[in-house]
mmCIF file of C-alpha atoms and ligand atoms in Angstrom:
data_model
loop_
_atom_site.group_PDB
_atom_site.id
_atom_site.type_symbol
_atom_site.label_atom_id
_atom_site.label_comp_id
_atom_site.label_asym_id
_atom_site.label_seq_id
_atom_site.Cartn_x
_atom_site.Cartn_y
_atom_site.Cartn_z
ATOM 1 C CA UNK A 1 -10.156 30.337 -32.263
ATOM 2 C CA UNK A 2 -7.623 28.692 -29.988
ATOM 3 C CA UNK A 3 -7.528 24.824 -30.044
ATOM 4 C CA UNK A 4 -7.181 25.100 -26.239
ATOM 5 C CA UNK A 5 -7.285 27.805 -23.756
ATOM 6 C CA UNK A 6 -6.851 28.085 -19.965
ATOM 7 C CA UNK A 7 -7.980 31.088 -18.165
ATOM 8 C CA UNK A 8 -6.884 31.701 -14.605
ATOM 9 C CA UNK A 9 -7.052 28.084 -13.674
ATOM 10 C CA UNK A 10 -5.886 26.913 -10.209
ATOM 11 C CA UNK A 11 -5.392 23.701 -8.617
ATOM 12 C CA UNK A 12 -5.079 22.807 -4.910
ATOM 13 C CA UNK A 13 -4.001 19.712 -3.136
ATOM 14 C CA UNK A 14 -5.539 20.182 0.277
ATOM 15 C CA UNK A 15 -3.954 23.433 1.357
ATOM 16 C CA UNK A 16 -1.024 23.212 -1.173
ATOM 17 C CA UNK A 17 -1.318 25.620 -4.023
ATOM 18 C CA UNK A 18 -0.057 23.489 -6.981
ATOM 19 C CA UNK A 19 -1.228 26.014 -9.591
ATOM 20 C CA UNK A 20 -2.662 29.514 -9.232
ATOM 21 C CA UNK A 21 -4.149 31.775 -12.016
ATOM 22 C CA UNK A 22 -2.602 30.139 -14.968
ATOM 23 C CA UNK A 23 -3.491 31.496 -18.323
ATOM 24 C CA UNK A 24 -2.406 30.411 -21.758
ATOM 25 C CA UNK A 25 -3.455 29.178 -25.163
ATOM 26 C CA UNK A 26 -2.633 26.708 -27.870
ATOM 27 C CA UNK A 27 -3.160 27.399 -31.506
ATOM 28 C CA UNK A 28 -3.062 25.003 -34.537
ATOM 29 C CA UNK A 29 0.360 24.918 -36.089
ATOM 30 C CA UNK A 30 1.981 26.591 -33.023
ATOM 31 C CA UNK A 31 4.106 25.305 -30.229
ATOM 32 C CA UNK A 32 3.339 26.510 -26.658
ATOM 33 C CA UNK A 33 6.260 25.865 -24.329
ATOM 34 C CA UNK A 34 5.557 25.450 -20.622
ATOM 35 C CA UNK A 35 8.790 26.039 -18.647
ATOM 36 C CA UNK A 36 9.554 25.538 -15.066
ATOM 37 C CA UNK A 37 11.910 23.923 -12.473
ATOM 38 C CA UNK A 38 11.019 20.998 -10.266
ATOM 39 C CA UNK A 39 7.846 21.619 -8.162
ATOM 40 C CA UNK A 40 6.761 24.486 -10.558
ATOM 41 C CA UNK A 41 3.512 22.779 -11.286
ATOM 42 C CA UNK A 42 4.250 21.465 -14.807
ATOM 43 C CA UNK A 43 2.853 17.861 -14.071
ATOM 44 C CA UNK A 44 -0.143 19.300 -12.457
ATOM 45 C CA UNK A 45 -0.793 21.414 -15.488
ATOM 46 C CA UNK A 46 -0.511 18.448 -17.885
ATOM 47 C CA UNK A 47 -2.751 16.356 -15.578
ATOM 48 C CA UNK A 48 -5.587 18.983 -15.885
ATOM 49 C CA UNK A 49 -5.159 19.234 -19.555
ATOM 50 C CA UNK A 50 -5.143 15.480 -20.151
ATOM 51 C CA UNK A 51 -8.053 14.613 -17.972
ATOM 52 C CA UNK A 52 -6.190 13.060 -15.062
ATOM 53 C CA UNK A 53 -7.177 15.767 -12.551
ATOM 54 C CA UNK A 54 -9.705 18.605 -12.684
ATOM 55 C CA UNK A 55 -9.002 22.306 -12.057
ATOM 56 C CA UNK A 56 -10.503 23.909 -8.964
ATOM 57 C CA UNK A 57 -10.739 27.478 -10.320
ATOM 58 C CA UNK A 58 -10.841 29.201 -13.682
ATOM 59 C CA UNK A 59 -11.927 28.147 -17.170
ATOM 60 C CA UNK A 60 -10.594 25.414 -19.412
ATOM 61 C CA UNK A 61 -11.741 25.814 -23.057
ATOM 62 C CA UNK A 62 -11.335 23.378 -25.961
ATOM 63 C CA UNK A 63 -12.138 25.053 -29.375
ATOM 64 C CA UNK A 64 -14.089 27.752 -27.493
ATOM 65 C CA UNK A 65 -16.194 25.302 -25.320
ATOM 66 C CA UNK A 66 -15.764 25.061 -21.609
ATOM 67 C CA UNK A 67 -14.774 21.613 -20.591
ATOM 68 C CA UNK A 68 -14.188 19.677 -17.474
ATOM 69 C CA UNK A 69 -12.685 16.232 -18.233
ATOM 70 C CA UNK A 70 -13.366 13.349 -15.880
ATOM 71 C CA UNK A 71 -10.829 10.908 -17.434
ATOM 72 C CA UNK A 72 -8.039 10.798 -19.881
ATOM 73 C CA UNK A 73 -10.445 9.149 -22.395
ATOM 74 C CA UNK A 74 -12.540 12.483 -22.375
ATOM 75 C CA UNK A 75 -9.320 14.444 -23.243
ATOM 76 C CA UNK A 76 -8.470 11.984 -26.132
ATOM 77 C CA UNK A 77 -12.038 12.110 -27.401
ATOM 78 C CA UNK A 78 -11.493 15.941 -27.769
ATOM 79 C CA UNK A 79 -8.274 15.345 -29.610
ATOM 80 C CA UNK A 80 -5.859 16.063 -26.750
ATOM 81 C CA UNK A 81 -3.142 13.428 -26.652
ATOM 82 C CA UNK A 82 -0.308 13.200 -24.165
ATOM 83 C CA UNK A 83 3.083 11.616 -24.894
ATOM 84 C CA UNK A 84 4.638 10.817 -21.510
ATOM 85 C CA UNK A 85 8.351 10.625 -20.953
ATOM 86 C CA UNK A 86 8.099 6.946 -19.707
ATOM 87 C CA UNK A 87 6.512 5.771 -22.910
ATOM 88 C CA UNK A 88 3.747 3.201 -22.855
ATOM 89 C CA UNK A 89 5.549 1.005 -25.249
ATOM 90 C CA UNK A 90 6.520 -2.641 -25.324
ATOM 91 C CA UNK A 91 10.343 -2.763 -26.133
ATOM 92 C CA UNK A 92 10.303 -6.337 -27.554
ATOM 93 C CA UNK A 93 7.198 -5.683 -29.664
ATOM 94 C CA UNK A 94 7.675 -4.516 -33.334
ATOM 95 C CA UNK A 95 7.527 -0.935 -34.361
ATOM 96 C CA UNK A 96 4.245 -1.380 -36.340
ATOM 97 C CA UNK A 97 2.637 -3.233 -33.338
ATOM 98 C CA UNK A 98 3.674 -0.365 -31.092
ATOM 99 C CA UNK A 99 2.203 2.072 -33.563
ATOM 100 C CA UNK A 100 -1.216 0.385 -33.413
ATOM 101 C CA UNK A 101 -1.221 -1.045 -29.939
ATOM 102 C CA UNK A 102 -4.366 -3.017 -30.317
ATOM 103 C CA UNK A 103 -6.223 -0.877 -32.798
ATOM 104 C CA UNK A 104 -4.902 -2.635 -35.910
ATOM 105 C CA UNK A 105 -7.092 -2.784 -39.103
ATOM 106 C CA UNK A 106 -8.556 -6.261 -39.572
ATOM 107 C CA UNK A 107 -9.838 -8.313 -42.501
ATOM 108 C CA UNK A 108 -12.449 -10.940 -42.643
ATOM 109 C CA UNK A 109 -15.767 -11.273 -40.655
ATOM 110 C CA UNK A 110 -16.121 -12.322 -37.126
ATOM 111 C CA UNK A 111 -15.229 -15.002 -35.915
ATOM 112 C CA UNK A 112 -12.642 -15.144 -38.667
ATOM 113 C CA UNK A 113 -11.277 -11.708 -38.169
ATOM 114 C CA UNK A 114 -7.450 -11.276 -38.406
ATOM 115 C CA UNK A 115 -5.084 -8.375 -38.282
ATOM 116 C CA UNK A 116 -4.474 -7.024 -41.865
ATOM 117 C CA UNK A 117 -0.688 -7.046 -41.411
ATOM 118 C CA UNK A 118 0.073 -5.633 -44.856
ATOM 119 C CA UNK A 119 -2.090 -2.624 -44.453
ATOM 120 C CA UNK A 120 -1.153 -2.109 -40.842
ATOM 121 C CA UNK A 121 2.565 -2.144 -41.555
ATOM 122 C CA UNK A 122 2.121 0.023 -44.626
ATOM 123 C CA UNK A 123 0.278 2.607 -42.754
ATOM 124 C CA UNK A 124 2.792 2.599 -39.868
ATOM 125 C CA UNK A 125 5.667 3.024 -42.295
ATOM 126 C CA UNK A 126 3.843 5.865 -44.198
ATOM 127 C CA UNK A 127 2.891 7.703 -40.959
ATOM 128 C CA UNK A 128 6.420 7.523 -39.467
ATOM 129 C CA UNK A 129 7.727 8.679 -42.881
ATOM 130 C CA UNK A 130 5.425 11.832 -42.579
ATOM 131 C CA UNK A 131 7.279 12.675 -39.201
ATOM 132 C CA UNK A 132 10.597 12.232 -41.067
ATOM 133 C CA UNK A 133 11.395 8.816 -39.673
ATOM 134 C CA UNK A 134 12.621 6.206 -42.203
ATOM 135 C CA UNK A 135 11.794 2.754 -40.823
ATOM 136 C CA UNK A 136 13.229 0.155 -43.133
ATOM 137 C CA UNK A 137 11.799 -2.812 -41.318
ATOM 138 C CA UNK A 138 8.577 -2.266 -39.336
ATOM 139 C CA UNK A 139 9.120 -5.708 -37.769
ATOM 140 C CA UNK A 140 12.117 -4.628 -35.897
ATOM 141 C CA UNK A 141 11.506 -4.381 -32.044
ATOM 142 C CA UNK A 142 10.769 -0.831 -30.893
ATOM 143 C CA UNK A 143 13.409 -1.291 -28.226
ATOM 144 C CA UNK A 144 16.079 -1.175 -31.042
ATOM 145 C CA UNK A 145 15.096 2.486 -31.769
ATOM 146 C CA UNK A 146 16.758 5.490 -30.048
ATOM 147 C CA UNK A 147 14.937 7.263 -27.327
ATOM 148 C CA UNK A 148 14.140 10.115 -29.690
ATOM 149 C CA UNK A 149 12.798 7.801 -32.370
ATOM 150 C CA UNK A 150 10.705 5.897 -29.958
ATOM 151 C CA UNK A 151 8.933 9.259 -28.907
ATOM 152 C CA UNK A 152 8.359 9.902 -32.521
ATOM 153 C CA UNK A 153 6.510 6.616 -32.935
ATOM 154 C CA UNK A 154 4.125 7.871 -30.111
ATOM 155 C CA UNK A 155 3.771 11.252 -31.773
ATOM 156 C CA UNK A 156 3.032 9.712 -35.221
ATOM 157 C CA UNK A 157 0.403 7.407 -33.626
ATOM 158 C CA UNK A 158 -1.244 10.320 -31.829
ATOM 159 C CA UNK A 159 -1.427 12.324 -35.010
ATOM 160 C CA UNK A 160 -2.753 9.412 -36.987
ATOM 161 C CA UNK A 161 -5.396 8.741 -34.481
ATOM 162 C CA UNK A 162 -6.739 12.388 -34.770
ATOM 163 C CA UNK A 163 -4.932 14.329 -32.125
ATOM 164 C CA UNK A 164 -5.204 18.106 -32.505
ATOM 165 C CA UNK A 165 -3.320 19.031 -29.489
ATOM 166 C CA UNK A 166 -0.131 17.079 -28.586
ATOM 167 C CA UNK A 167 1.163 17.457 -25.032
ATOM 168 C CA UNK A 168 4.756 16.413 -24.760
ATOM 169 C CA UNK A 169 5.840 15.797 -21.214
ATOM 170 C CA UNK A 170 9.536 16.690 -20.763
ATOM 171 C CA UNK A 171 10.484 14.684 -23.998
ATOM 172 C CA UNK A 172 14.114 15.794 -24.035
ATOM 173 C CA UNK A 173 14.947 15.788 -20.408
ATOM 174 C CA UNK A 174 16.393 12.290 -20.331
ATOM 175 C CA UNK A 175 18.161 12.584 -23.647
ATOM 176 C CA UNK A 176 21.584 13.702 -24.732
ATOM 177 C CA UNK A 177 22.294 16.587 -27.088
ATOM 178 C CA UNK A 178 21.925 14.676 -30.309
ATOM 179 C CA UNK A 179 18.798 12.781 -29.374
ATOM 180 C CA UNK A 180 17.223 15.931 -28.000
ATOM 181 C CA UNK A 181 17.860 17.368 -31.485
ATOM 182 C CA UNK A 182 15.903 14.418 -32.985
ATOM 183 C CA UNK A 183 12.900 15.202 -30.794
ATOM 184 C CA UNK A 184 13.070 18.902 -31.449
ATOM 185 C CA UNK A 185 12.922 18.083 -35.125
ATOM 186 C CA UNK A 186 9.741 16.082 -34.648
ATOM 187 C CA UNK A 187 8.202 18.837 -32.629
ATOM 188 C CA UNK A 188 8.795 21.188 -35.709
ATOM 189 C CA UNK A 189 7.302 18.518 -37.919
ATOM 190 C CA UNK A 190 4.142 18.150 -35.844
ATOM 191 C CA UNK A 191 3.734 21.933 -35.947
ATOM 192 C CA UNK A 192 4.183 22.055 -39.706
ATOM 193 C CA UNK A 193 1.389 19.498 -39.902
ATOM 194 C CA UNK A 194 -0.921 21.870 -38.184
ATOM 195 C CA UNK A 195 -0.991 20.119 -34.662
ATOM 196 C CA UNK A 196 -1.030 22.427 -31.646
ATOM 197 C CA UNK A 197 1.858 21.359 -29.494
ATOM 198 C CA UNK A 198 2.465 21.855 -25.759
ATOM 199 C CA UNK A 199 6.031 21.245 -25.021
ATOM 200 C CA UNK A 200 6.852 20.942 -21.326
ATOM 201 C CA UNK A 201 10.496 21.379 -20.396
ATOM 202 C CA UNK A 202 12.968 22.819 -17.895
ATOM 203 C CA UNK A 203 15.369 23.691 -20.611
ATOM 204 C CA UNK A 204 15.062 27.160 -22.313
ATOM 205 C CA UNK A 205 17.740 26.166 -24.834
ATOM 206 C CA UNK A 206 15.301 23.429 -26.027
ATOM 207 C CA UNK A 207 12.150 25.583 -25.863
ATOM 208 C CA UNK A 208 13.584 28.653 -27.624
ATOM 209 C CA UNK A 209 14.246 27.350 -31.175
ATOM 210 C CA UNK A 210 10.961 25.494 -31.551
ATOM 211 C CA UNK A 211 8.442 27.659 -29.433
ATOM 212 C CA UNK A 212 5.958 30.251 -30.612
ATOM 213 C CA UNK A 213 4.588 30.983 -27.182
ATOM 214 C CA UNK A 214 6.287 30.694 -23.672
ATOM 215 C CA UNK A 215 4.611 30.317 -20.288
ATOM 216 C CA UNK A 216 6.949 30.210 -17.365
ATOM 217 C CA UNK A 217 5.896 28.604 -14.133
ATOM 218 C CA UNK A 218 7.487 29.169 -10.735
ATOM 219 C CA UNK A 219 6.112 27.510 -7.631
ATOM 220 C CA UNK A 220 2.658 27.121 -9.103
ATOM 221 C CA UNK A 221 2.534 30.709 -10.388
ATOM 222 C CA UNK A 222 2.900 32.113 -13.926
ATOM 223 C CA UNK A 223 5.813 34.372 -14.466
ATOM 224 C CA UNK A 224 4.105 35.428 -17.636
ATOM 225 C CA UNK A 225 2.854 34.124 -20.975
ATOM 226 C CA UNK A 226 4.763 35.467 -23.840
ATOM 227 C CA UNK A 227 4.754 35.466 -27.615
ATOM 228 C CA UNK A 228 8.108 34.812 -29.110
ATOM 229 C CA UNK A 229 8.364 38.312 -30.337
ATOM 230 C CA UNK A 230 8.038 39.679 -26.675
ATOM 231 C CA UNK A 231 11.174 38.242 -25.336
ATOM 232 C CA UNK A 232 14.596 36.707 -26.143
ATOM 233 C CA UNK A 233 16.532 33.546 -25.017
ATOM 234 C CA UNK A 234 18.356 35.586 -22.344
ATOM 235 C CA UNK A 235 15.151 37.037 -20.883
ATOM 236 C CA UNK A 236 13.516 33.558 -21.003
ATOM 237 C CA UNK A 237 16.445 31.897 -19.209
ATOM 238 C CA UNK A 238 16.339 34.710 -16.548
ATOM 239 C CA UNK A 239 12.605 34.330 -15.984
ATOM 240 C CA UNK A 240 12.974 30.604 -15.838
ATOM 241 C CA UNK A 241 15.776 30.773 -13.219
ATOM 242 C CA UNK A 242 13.520 32.990 -11.238
ATOM 243 C CA UNK A 243 15.473 36.195 -11.916
ATOM 244 C CA UNK A 244 15.329 37.962 -8.486
ATOM 245 C CA UNK A 245 16.145 34.633 -6.677
ATOM 246 C CA UNK A 246 19.121 34.049 -8.828
ATOM 247 C CA UNK A 247 20.457 37.591 -8.324
ATOM 248 C CA UNK A 248 20.021 37.136 -4.530
ATOM 249 C CA UNK A 249 21.903 33.737 -4.551
ATOM 250 C CA UNK A 250 24.605 35.336 -6.659
ATOM 251 C CA UNK A 251 24.998 38.036 -4.041
ATOM 252 C CA UNK A 252 25.038 35.582 -1.199
ATOM 253 C CA UNK A 253 27.672 33.392 -2.768
ATOM 254 C CA UNK A 254 29.850 36.461 -3.548
ATOM 255 C CA UNK A 255 29.657 37.426 0.022
ATOM 256 C CA UNK A 256 30.482 34.006 1.235
ATOM 257 C CA UNK A 257 33.480 33.769 -1.070
ATOM 258 C CA UNK A 258 34.719 37.139 0.052
ATOM 259 C CA UNK A 259 34.390 36.139 3.763
ATOM 260 C CA UNK A 260 36.708 33.149 3.120
ATOM 261 C CA UNK A 261 39.399 35.162 1.314
HETATM 262 P P1 ADP B 301 6.535 19.905 -11.546
HETATM 263 O O1 ADP B 301 5.941 18.809 -12.433
HETATM 264 O O2 ADP B 301 6.746 21.142 -12.185
HETATM 265 O O3 ADP B 301 7.722 19.338 -10.904
HETATM 266 P P2 ADP B 301 4.193 19.386 -9.886
HETATM 267 O O4 ADP B 301 3.016 19.727 -10.610
HETATM 268 O O5 ADP B 301 4.553 17.906 -9.795
HETATM 269 O O6 ADP B 301 5.430 20.176 -10.314
HETATM 270 O O7 ADP B 301 4.002 19.964 -8.319
HETATM 271 C C1 ADP B 301 3.543 21.281 -8.045
HETATM 272 C C2 ADP B 301 3.360 21.337 -6.507
HETATM 273 O O8 ADP B 301 2.298 20.516 -6.160
HETATM 274 C C3 ADP B 301 4.552 20.859 -5.803
HETATM 275 O O9 ADP B 301 4.677 21.704 -4.640
HETATM 276 C C4 ADP B 301 4.095 19.491 -5.344
HETATM 277 O O10 ADP B 301 4.792 19.079 -4.114
HETATM 278 C C5 ADP B 301 2.648 19.546 -5.214
HETATM 279 N N1 ADP B 301 1.886 18.263 -5.541
HETATM 280 C C6 ADP B 301 1.996 17.676 -6.682
HETATM 281 N N2 ADP B 301 1.154 16.652 -6.691
HETATM 282 C C7 ADP B 301 0.583 16.542 -5.409
HETATM 283 C C8 ADP B 301 -0.282 15.679 -4.807
HETATM 284 N N3 ADP B 301 -0.823 14.698 -5.348
HETATM 285 N N4 ADP B 301 -0.582 15.983 -3.395
HETATM 286 C C9 ADP B 301 -0.174 16.944 -2.840
HETATM 287 N N5 ADP B 301 0.740 17.945 -3.388
HETATM 288 C C10 ADP B 301 1.185 17.627 -4.629
#
């Protein structure tokens, strides 16, 4: 059974069609990539899955059960965690505090409860280690980590707190080549640990090496939902660029060039 499935879902903002008839699924230990240019409907799609918005048509199933989330808390309770590009992190706060963000284990009995720092730091270091991140000093401010590493703290936290589905919102779009590689490695690691990953991106070169499934959005509509065996990077890039539109643009530009010769 799929961890998460959407069948023909649509979303309208007034008379704007933000999404129309979108179908895809997310399996445990698999990466579903959602590709699309600006305005394609990627954010709208994430907002529906993460409980920020509700779909207007179609079906949204979590582990086979139809759901309709009314808040991000509902989605989290069903094991769907979203890591946003602008991370909810406090740069001057230590790595371990950012890992726990208020849910630290405690010792003692109320009113003498205090954070169990040794346990909290130990778990944070262990969990980050499982994602392949070697943090020597959990007391170092999270702001001293690289962009890729910071996202990995958020991913490790989500996994530790029971996420089954991890939604990554354009995790590589603000990063350079090397840092993007760091994030792609964490995606593979999350997959290896059995999480279902939804990787939102506009970069087919980032999606291709880590993806198992590819859903391409173009102006709110799906250009198809493919298994990796059904296409290749060239075809993915063509679909992503809106094939026919790109061909037309090339023709127009060629004509314009000729007319100035
Ligand atoms: P993407 O994340 O791929 O850039 P969005 O999901 O943000 O795309 O947008 C899809 C479409 O829905 C766009 O045409 C956008 O203008 C429109 N849209 C998004 N949010 C709203 C909103 N709150 N109200 C009206 N239109 C919206």
